[in-house]
Amino acid sequence: MQRMHLIILILLTALSMAFAQFGQNKVQYKNFKWYYIQSEHFDVYFYKGGYRLATYVANIAESSYVDLRQDFDYELSKRVMIIVYNSHNDFQQTNVIDQFLPEGVGGVTELYKNRVVLPFEGSYAQLQHVVHHELVHAVMNDMLYGGSLQSIISGQVVPVPTWFAEGLAEYFSIEWDTRADMIIRDATISGYLPPIEYLSYYLAYQGGQSLFRYIAEKYGQQKLSEILHKIKGSFRFDGAFKSALGIDLKELSEEWQKAMRKEYWPDIANRKEAGDFARQLTDHKKKKHYLNSSPTLSPRGDKMVYLSDRDGKQSIYLMDVLENKVVKRLIKGESSTNFEELKWLTPGMGWSPDSKKIVFAAKAGDRDALYIYDLEKDKFIQHKFDFDGIYSTSWSPNSDEIAFVGNMNGESDIYIFDLKDESIKKVTNDIFSDSYPEWSPDGRQIIFVSDRGNFVNPDSIPPDYDITQHNYRNTDIYIVDKNGGKIRRVTNTPFRESDPIFAPDGKTVFYVSDRNGIYNIYRHDLETDSSWAVSNLLTGAFQLSMDRDGKQLVFASFEEGGWDIYLIKNPLDLKPVQLTKTVYFQKLEQKSKEKKAVAKRERITTDIDSVQKQVRVPKSIDYSKYVFADLERRTRVKKVKVKLKEKEYKFEDGHYKIHNYRVKFSPDIVQGQAYYTTLWGFQGYTAIAFSDVLGDHKVFLGTNLVFDLRNSYINLQYLYLPKRTDFGVTLFHYANTYFSGYYGLIRYRNYGAWFLASYPFSKFARVDMFINWWNASLEYFYLDGSTTQIVRSILPGIRYVFDNSEWYYTDTGPREGFRGAFNFVVSPHYTKNSPEFATVLVDMRKYFKLSDNYNIGLRLNTGMSRGKNPQQFFLGGTENWLNRKFNGDIRLTSVYDVYFSEFITPLRGARYYEKTGNNVVLFNGEFRFPFIPYMQLGFPPMRFGNIKGVLFADIGTAWNSDRQEGFRGIKNGRLKDIVMGYGFGTRFFLSFLGFILKYDIAWQYDLKSSSKPKHYFSIGVDF
């Protein structure tokens, strides 16, 4: 079912996305100079400032592969390429993946060449997790698909579901942790843990992870490898589970859900929900959104700023805490260059001492920036610095100093920015990951989180310290003087501590820790160096903030599938509580005891073996129950050199050899494709795509050879993408034949070239400059065989595009934001039979989100053409209309009508060519809503989900400027030159074919009466 979806996706990506009229931009702000190193199995690519990260990734990759080789019981057949970026901002500029990679995407493994692409985001623990996670995908791709998308789209294998791929990657990379435990506990207790086949969104990760953990614990770890080997080369995904476990997926799902209820339901009696412990300030269920986080109380405690997606985009809101009311939205995120991203994964905002301003970090185009926002004036000041990333800001309580986390060249340290002289001072300076800085009440010290362990003295850190040998998974709380120097370690536990804050007395600290398997709030006395828990929550507490008098404390908590903010009155009066360990932590303790017992027995066995040699007789093995690989299939695989000897990739001193990157093309896909056009209907051709490792250079070849070149379709395109300005050149030859009842067989040909340069101003705005060279002809075969029309033209043009629209993956069109395009193209005098015209087209679209699934779309499309041979606009119908109807006959008797005209759609209730002219105006209005959430047919046995509905009204007109009678809008109370239609429709996503099928029924209306209904079956997205 996913195969055709992939085919359509590839077609759109390869041939359209690079320079489509609409769509947001991937901006290459930097000119990267690439290098690479090699390890035994991997090629790791990096650029300036990234050598240390590259060596770390290479070492971690090899270490991870040792485990994965055992987990999969499989050896890589090809070397895996890993592309490392110094920051998430740089990562978003990659050309390996065509789609924009928003905040929250920590890495990706693509299927064209099985490349792994990942950024460093300030934490080596996170980077280690991402490397292992993505390598699970890479090894799985190699094992199941041969390391290429080609085998999937050609139908040789069936792709595994997302929950399988992501869940297995999470399980093999970390097995289990308190975060996954929190999510599955909440899903189980709150009742939204779905059956296996419906695991999606974040539950595709943690839900799948939980399932594989359950299988490993009940059936044995080896069963995971067995399932993978049974899937390999099989079209029966469900059968692999049945064969390996003895039960099908439905039975496994029921077993797993029952086990989760047994594990988590007892927690309800022993622990409190956040709402029972504190006052709830936000309600994600009421607004039907997901995130309310990063709560920051004002010094007086009467106001709070926080991050929320309550209106669909990550934004900053101001709340009156006393009234429990949102005052207003301060910053709208994800809609402008200044606030592309608001760092919701690494939050932290701060108030000025007088409560008049706030500080926060945000992605601002090419770099991150610090923003000072004045609440009274509703204005902000931007401060940009040369960092790879900026996170977690905090304003000093008695000065104009701001602490923040700066990420630079693989190091994440604490910095201070002085607003008076705009100077920056580095507080910590080492390879360890420091985060979440907060000031002491006197403004002299900063408390923060770090993975540095016992390295509290900067002089004690070796200059060549190998971070791969460090325990960076464990984080503790530390305090440092604002001028730097020696660091005081506050906590020293084998657990994870985070989100520390000072109490007003400067002697007390609050933080969160997962000591019992759930992140609870702890209080620490700095004088006695003692700590105790003050909460016993069901899912946990995060992101603490307290007012300067210590009267109120706020925190974020995850419950019922979303994040909300809660407030505690008089937190200093909270009493110590006794915590019981979660089932997960109890299992960890039991495993630890068993490992120690095994280690002890191994030591005893070693001692005996050292004094007494034993002769071991190999046991005979019964191979009757083994499942062997398809040896014949394996021998057909082309052998490539995978493993390198150490001397090939390292110097004698142990350092990696560095190589300059060179562009080398290799194939991505070779596949038959299909597409549909208004005039020629369905057509097919063969698509071949090539690119280099970094995706900066791409070549696409489309061919449909029919007898000879004159009857064939050939399209050769090259895209140059490494710089900010993207360039493209296309050489083409199109040929289409049509049988006319009057003229017999006719053939249209058009050959030439297309040149384009696209300069993005930002993620949302760009300008495209292009020039087309066309040579179009029309031939009548049954008359005299001669060419009757030849038109040659050069068409330069320019297009400005702005697009900040918001989509969701289930949408058939944008749900919020604005899209606009201004097009200007001319056809000057080139030859004696060249058309001469200048055309302007303006397309503006505005979307209003009423709620997540209900929205209104408005569109104005207008244009005019002037000159000796002005372009004609054909108004009416809808794009990709399958059961198309024409006002008169199809216009295939003129080169001008075929190649130098514009279809203006949709105008439902009308036919193609309903109105024509060199001027056009079209207005569309749609109300989009969910129609049928889920539908299953008995026969044929098919399921449809997320069927959308739409109510629409279209009105437009087209006319010629030289018409003698002039424009006649309304005559005798009826529309004359204006055409209006209204109706309703549905949209089906046909996953087995990979496109959206639209059905509309419309009536033409002339202000007095409506016509008979017209039916429109079409494919494609809504405007």
Coordinates of N, CA and C in Angstrom, one line a residue, residues 40 90 163 171 192 208 234 237-238 296 831:
E40 N 36.0 1.5 10.1 CA 35.9 0.2 9.5 C 34.7 0.0 8.6
D90 N 22.3 24.2 10.9 CA 23.0 23.7 9.7 C 22.4 22.5 9.1
W163 N 5.6 2.1 13.0 CA 5.7 1.7 14.4 C 6.8 0.6 14.5
Y171 N 14.1 0.8 20.6 CA 14.4 -0.3 21.5 C 15.8 -0.7 21.4
Y192 N -5.6 5.7 26.1 CA -5.4 6.0 24.6 C -4.3 5.2 24.0
G208 N 5.8 1.4 19.8 CA 6.6 0.4 19.2 C 7.7 -0.1 20.0
S234 N 10.0 -11.2 2.3 CA 8.6 -11.8 2.4 C 7.6 -10.7 2.2
F237 N 4.0 -9.6 6.1 CA 4.5 -9.0 7.3 C 3.9 -9.6 8.6
D238 N 2.6 -9.8 8.6 CA 1.9 -10.4 9.7 C 2.3 -11.8 9.9
T296 N 7.5 30.3 33.0 CA 8.4 31.2 33.7 C 7.6 32.3 34.4
T831 N 11.5 35.6 -33.6 CA 11.5 35.3 -35.0 C 10.2 35.8 -35.6

